[in-house]
Short mmCIF file of C-alpha atoms and ligand atoms in Angstrom, two decimals:
data_model
loop_
_atom_site.label_atom_id
_atom_site.label_comp_id
_atom_site.label_asym_id
_atom_site.label_seq_id
_atom_site.Cartn_x
_atom_site.Cartn_y
_atom_site.Cartn_z
CA MET A 1 -157.59 2.25 -46.76
CA GLU A 2 -154.90 4.28 -45.03
CA GLU A 3 -152.93 6.64 -46.25
CA ARG A 4 -149.82 5.72 -45.06
CA GLN A 5 -150.80 2.26 -46.80
CA ILE A 6 -150.94 4.27 -49.32
CA ILE A 7 -147.77 5.67 -49.75
CA GLN A 8 -146.19 2.62 -49.35
CA GLN A 9 -147.52 0.45 -52.01
CA THR A 10 -146.68 3.84 -54.21
CA ALA A 11 -143.11 3.62 -52.84
CA ASP A 12 -143.22 -0.25 -53.67
CA HIS A 13 -144.82 0.25 -56.56
CA VAL A 14 -142.31 2.70 -57.92
CA ARG A 15 -139.37 1.27 -55.55
CA SER A 16 -139.66 -2.60 -58.33
CA LEU A 17 -140.27 -0.37 -60.89
CA LEU A 18 -136.82 2.37 -61.35
CA SER A 19 -134.38 0.44 -59.63
CA GLY A 20 -131.20 0.21 -61.66
CA GLU A 21 -132.59 2.66 -64.49
CA GLY A 22 -129.90 3.96 -65.67
CA THR A 23 -130.18 8.01 -66.64
CA GLY A 24 -130.11 9.36 -63.18
CA HIS A 25 -133.65 8.47 -63.16
CA ASP A 26 -133.38 5.88 -60.92
CA TRP A 27 -135.05 4.72 -56.99
CA PHE A 28 -132.22 6.54 -55.32
CA HIS A 29 -133.48 10.13 -56.92
CA ILE A 30 -136.86 9.30 -56.64
CA GLU A 31 -136.24 9.27 -52.61
CA ARG A 32 -134.16 12.01 -53.15
CA VAL A 33 -136.16 14.42 -54.09
CA ARG A 34 -139.63 12.34 -52.00
CA HIS A 35 -137.17 13.77 -48.81
CA THR A 36 -136.46 17.20 -50.78
CA ALA A 37 -139.68 18.03 -51.63
CA LEU A 38 -141.66 16.86 -48.29
CA ALA A 39 -139.31 18.85 -45.91
CA MET A 40 -140.05 21.76 -47.99
CA ALA A 41 -143.65 21.15 -47.79
CA ARG A 42 -142.98 21.11 -43.62
CA GLU A 43 -141.81 24.03 -43.93
CA GLU A 44 -144.92 25.71 -46.53
CA ALA A 45 -147.24 24.33 -45.30
CA ALA A 46 -148.31 21.71 -48.06
CA ASP A 47 -150.49 19.51 -48.21
CA LEU A 48 -147.94 16.77 -47.36
CA PHE A 49 -150.41 12.72 -48.50
CA VAL A 50 -150.52 15.39 -51.96
CA VAL A 51 -147.00 15.99 -51.89
CA GLU A 52 -145.14 12.45 -51.23
CA LEU A 53 -147.53 11.46 -53.76
CA ALA A 54 -146.16 12.84 -56.61
CA ALA A 55 -143.17 13.20 -55.82
CA LEU A 56 -142.46 9.39 -56.09
CA LEU A 57 -145.24 9.07 -58.62
CA HIS A 58 -143.10 11.97 -60.75
CA ASP A 59 -140.62 9.81 -63.29
CA VAL A 60 -143.06 6.64 -63.36
CA ALA A 61 -143.54 7.73 -67.16
CA ASP A 62 -141.43 10.35 -68.20
CA TRP A 63 -142.13 11.53 -71.76
CA LYS A 64 -138.14 11.43 -72.33
CA PHE A 65 -138.83 7.78 -71.87
CA ALA A 66 -141.88 7.38 -72.82
CA GLY A 67 -141.65 7.41 -76.75
CA GLY A 68 -142.39 11.08 -75.67
CA ASP A 69 -145.60 10.82 -74.91
CA HIS A 70 -146.60 13.82 -72.01
CA GLU A 71 -150.27 12.32 -71.73
CA ALA A 72 -148.90 8.31 -69.61
CA GLY A 73 -146.60 9.75 -66.86
CA PRO A 74 -149.84 11.80 -65.49
CA ARG A 75 -152.02 8.72 -67.09
CA GLN A 76 -149.78 6.55 -65.34
CA ALA A 77 -150.52 7.72 -61.86
CA ARG A 78 -154.08 8.12 -62.00
CA GLN A 79 -154.15 4.75 -62.97
CA TRP A 80 -152.79 3.29 -60.02
CA LEU A 81 -153.63 6.33 -57.89
CA GLN A 82 -157.13 4.78 -58.40
CA ALA A 83 -156.56 1.25 -57.77
CA LEU A 84 -155.49 2.00 -54.36
CA ASN A 85 -159.65 3.87 -54.25
CA VAL A 86 -157.83 7.38 -53.33
CA SER A 87 -159.96 10.20 -53.24
CA PRO A 88 -161.00 11.82 -57.01
CA ALA A 89 -159.66 15.51 -55.62
CA THR A 90 -156.20 14.34 -55.20
CA ILE A 91 -156.02 12.24 -58.14
CA ASP A 92 -155.91 15.36 -60.50
CA HIS A 93 -153.50 17.40 -57.85
CA VAL A 94 -151.17 14.51 -58.47
CA ALA A 95 -151.82 14.56 -61.65
CA SER A 96 -151.34 17.74 -62.66
CA ILE A 97 -148.23 18.58 -60.97
CA ILE A 98 -146.95 15.89 -63.13
CA ALA A 99 -148.01 16.94 -65.93
CA SER A 100 -146.50 20.63 -65.55
CA LEU A 101 -143.35 19.37 -63.54
CA SER A 102 -140.52 19.38 -66.59
CA PHE A 103 -138.27 21.98 -67.77
CA LYS A 104 -139.06 22.62 -71.16
CA GLY A 105 -136.55 25.23 -72.13
CA ALA A 106 -134.60 28.24 -72.07
CA GLY A 107 -137.66 30.18 -73.35
CA VAL A 108 -140.73 28.34 -72.40
CA PRO A 109 -142.01 29.17 -68.79
CA THR A 110 -143.06 26.33 -66.25
CA LEU A 111 -145.74 27.96 -63.89
CA MET A 112 -146.63 26.32 -61.28
CA ALA A 113 -150.03 26.48 -59.89
CA THR A 114 -150.30 25.20 -56.80
CA LEU A 115 -147.88 25.11 -53.19
CA GLU A 116 -147.85 21.18 -53.67
CA GLY A 117 -146.01 21.36 -56.88
CA GLN A 118 -144.24 24.18 -55.99
CA CYS A 119 -142.29 22.31 -53.41
CA VAL A 120 -142.11 19.26 -56.12
CA GLN A 121 -141.20 20.50 -58.23
CA ASP A 122 -138.44 22.69 -56.60
CA ALA A 123 -137.58 19.27 -55.13
CA ASP A 124 -136.47 17.58 -58.88
CA ARG A 125 -134.42 20.73 -59.94
CA LEU A 126 -132.43 20.84 -57.15
CA ASP A 127 -131.60 17.10 -57.76
CA ALA A 128 -130.28 18.58 -61.67
CA LEU A 129 -127.36 20.89 -59.57
CA GLY A 130 -124.63 20.21 -57.64
CA ALA A 131 -122.75 17.11 -57.48
CA ILE A 132 -125.55 15.39 -58.06
CA GLY A 133 -127.26 16.99 -60.70
CA ILE A 134 -123.55 16.41 -62.78
CA ALA A 135 -123.00 12.85 -62.35
CA ARG A 136 -126.72 12.68 -63.14
CA ALA A 137 -126.26 14.25 -66.33
CA PHE A 138 -123.10 12.60 -67.73
CA ALA A 139 -125.62 9.61 -67.13
CA TYR A 140 -128.06 10.34 -69.24
CA GLY A 141 -125.28 11.90 -71.37
CA GLY A 142 -124.00 8.86 -71.50
CA GLN A 143 -126.53 6.70 -72.26
CA LYS A 144 -128.35 8.75 -74.98
CA GLY A 145 -124.67 8.35 -77.30
CA GLN A 146 -124.25 12.67 -76.33
CA GLY A 147 -121.26 13.80 -76.54
CA LEU A 148 -119.48 15.41 -73.35
CA TYR A 149 -118.17 18.50 -74.35
CA ASP A 150 -117.75 19.71 -78.34
CA PRO A 151 -116.54 23.01 -79.16
CA ASP A 152 -118.09 23.35 -82.85
CA HIS A 153 -121.65 23.10 -80.73
CA PRO A 154 -122.50 26.36 -79.29
CA PRO A 155 -125.41 25.78 -76.67
CA THR A 156 -128.98 26.76 -78.43
CA PRO A 157 -131.14 28.62 -75.92
CA HIS A 158 -134.64 26.56 -76.94
CA ASP A 159 -137.10 28.72 -77.23
CA SER A 160 -140.67 25.72 -77.40
CA PHE A 161 -140.73 22.51 -76.50
CA GLU A 162 -140.68 20.44 -79.61
CA ALA A 163 -136.82 22.28 -80.38
CA TYR A 164 -136.31 21.09 -76.93
CA LYS A 165 -137.41 17.75 -77.24
CA LYS A 166 -135.12 17.18 -79.34
CA GLY A 167 -132.07 17.43 -77.06
CA SER A 168 -128.42 18.47 -77.21
CA SER A 169 -125.90 18.52 -78.94
CA SER A 170 -123.19 16.93 -75.79
CA THR A 171 -123.87 17.48 -71.83
CA ILE A 172 -121.74 20.63 -71.60
CA ASN A 173 -124.59 22.43 -73.61
CA HIS A 174 -127.18 20.98 -71.01
CA PHE A 175 -125.87 23.42 -68.50
CA TYR A 176 -126.26 25.90 -70.61
CA GLU A 177 -129.42 25.18 -72.20
CA LYS A 178 -131.07 24.01 -68.49
CA LEU A 179 -129.00 23.37 -65.72
CA LEU A 180 -127.85 26.74 -64.95
CA LEU A 181 -130.88 28.51 -65.43
CA LEU A 182 -132.97 26.80 -62.75
CA GLN A 183 -132.03 28.76 -59.62
CA ASP A 184 -134.07 31.86 -61.62
CA ARG A 185 -136.64 29.85 -61.34
CA MET A 186 -137.07 27.68 -58.11
CA ASN A 187 -140.26 28.43 -56.47
CA THR A 188 -139.41 28.35 -52.54
CA ALA A 189 -137.47 30.34 -50.12
CA THR A 190 -135.83 26.88 -49.28
CA GLY A 191 -135.38 25.27 -53.46
CA LYS A 192 -134.22 29.25 -53.93
CA ARG A 193 -131.46 29.01 -51.21
CA LEU A 194 -130.35 25.33 -52.12
CA ALA A 195 -130.13 26.26 -55.64
CA ALA A 196 -127.64 29.45 -55.26
CA ALA A 197 -125.25 26.73 -53.21
CA ARG A 198 -125.31 24.30 -56.02
CA HIS A 199 -125.05 27.00 -58.99
CA GLN A 200 -121.42 28.22 -57.11
CA VAL A 201 -120.82 23.45 -57.89
CA MET A 202 -121.20 23.61 -61.32
CA GLN A 203 -120.15 26.67 -62.47
CA TRP A 204 -116.44 25.94 -60.62
CA TYR A 205 -117.17 22.49 -62.25
CA LEU A 206 -117.17 23.80 -65.77
CA GLU A 207 -114.28 26.94 -65.63
CA GLN A 208 -112.98 24.04 -64.09
CA PHE A 209 -113.78 21.53 -67.49
CA PHE A 210 -112.84 24.26 -69.87
CA ALA A 211 -109.90 24.87 -67.87
CA GLU A 212 -108.87 21.22 -69.01
CA TRP A 213 -109.80 21.74 -72.17
CA LYS A 214 -107.58 23.80 -72.79
CA GLY A 215 -105.35 22.17 -70.62
CA THR A 216 -104.23 25.35 -68.11
CA ARG A 217 -105.42 23.47 -65.09
P1 ADP B 301 -137.56 17.39 -65.85
O1 ADP B 301 -138.47 17.06 -65.14
O2 ADP B 301 -137.47 18.63 -65.59
O3 ADP B 301 -137.33 16.76 -67.32
P2 ADP B 301 -135.49 15.02 -64.80
O4 ADP B 301 -135.74 14.98 -63.29
O5 ADP B 301 -136.97 13.85 -65.26
O6 ADP B 301 -136.87 17.05 -64.94
O7 ADP B 301 -134.55 14.85 -64.80
C1 ADP B 301 -133.42 15.93 -65.76
C2 ADP B 301 -132.39 14.68 -65.61
O8 ADP B 301 -131.73 14.11 -66.64
C3 ADP B 301 -131.58 16.06 -65.64
O9 ADP B 301 -130.23 15.49 -64.12
C4 ADP B 301 -130.59 16.37 -65.89
O10 ADP B 301 -129.02 16.22 -66.28
C5 ADP B 301 -130.39 14.62 -67.42
N1 ADP B 301 -130.94 15.61 -68.64
C6 ADP B 301 -132.26 15.85 -69.62
N2 ADP B 301 -131.43 15.92 -70.25
C7 ADP B 301 -130.39 15.91 -70.25
C8 ADP B 301 -129.49 16.12 -71.61
N3 ADP B 301 -129.95 16.54 -72.94
N4 ADP B 301 -128.22 15.86 -71.02
C9 ADP B 301 -127.67 15.48 -70.69
N5 ADP B 301 -128.91 15.27 -69.28
C10 ADP B 301 -130.25 15.57 -69.64
NI1 NI B 302 -137.23 13.63 -61.38
#
């Protein structure tokens, strides 16, 4: 099968799985990540086929929704690509990108070995920042039944993936436990530039949030 057909079939498969998903991991998230990751990959001269497949498949079985199973994401991507007769080297590369993509806590490094993985990781992280990032965080928090903000529970800088997985006590805490840390973890030049701008949007938002909480603005 031609690369173009493999991409098309994969996109159709993922769209049918994630359309209407309610935590900000829906098909539109995938489309934004796909688009941003490809733009970065062109700039960085990365392998576009690997980047597009990894972007499309990266959230198909995220551990957050697969009962905490970290192997489910890479495993399902592997099975899907094997059924389409994609080369073993490409399958290994895509599965390893998906396995190392996620943020795992403030004190846990998340190194991405290849340029292709770095593009997908930056694109995924950019979608957790800025105006869309704020919207996604509250959508996720709402679906998990977590409060907006709780002044009695300060944020925790998680130093293990186990601790991070237990989740935030509030969505505002998630800003301090993850979102505001992402700008310093970007891989590509474009990623760094866009992350800095989106970071400022979130800082402005938090300032306004706390001012409104106190009733001063
Ligand atoms: P990652 O690959 O790093 O897990 P995803 O692309 O799967 O990132 O999506 C993470 C999204 O879910 C982000 O927009 C993030 O804000 C949101 N999210 C994850 N955990 C929480 C949480 N505890 N509270 C609020 N939002 C969360
Ligand atoms: Ni994602």
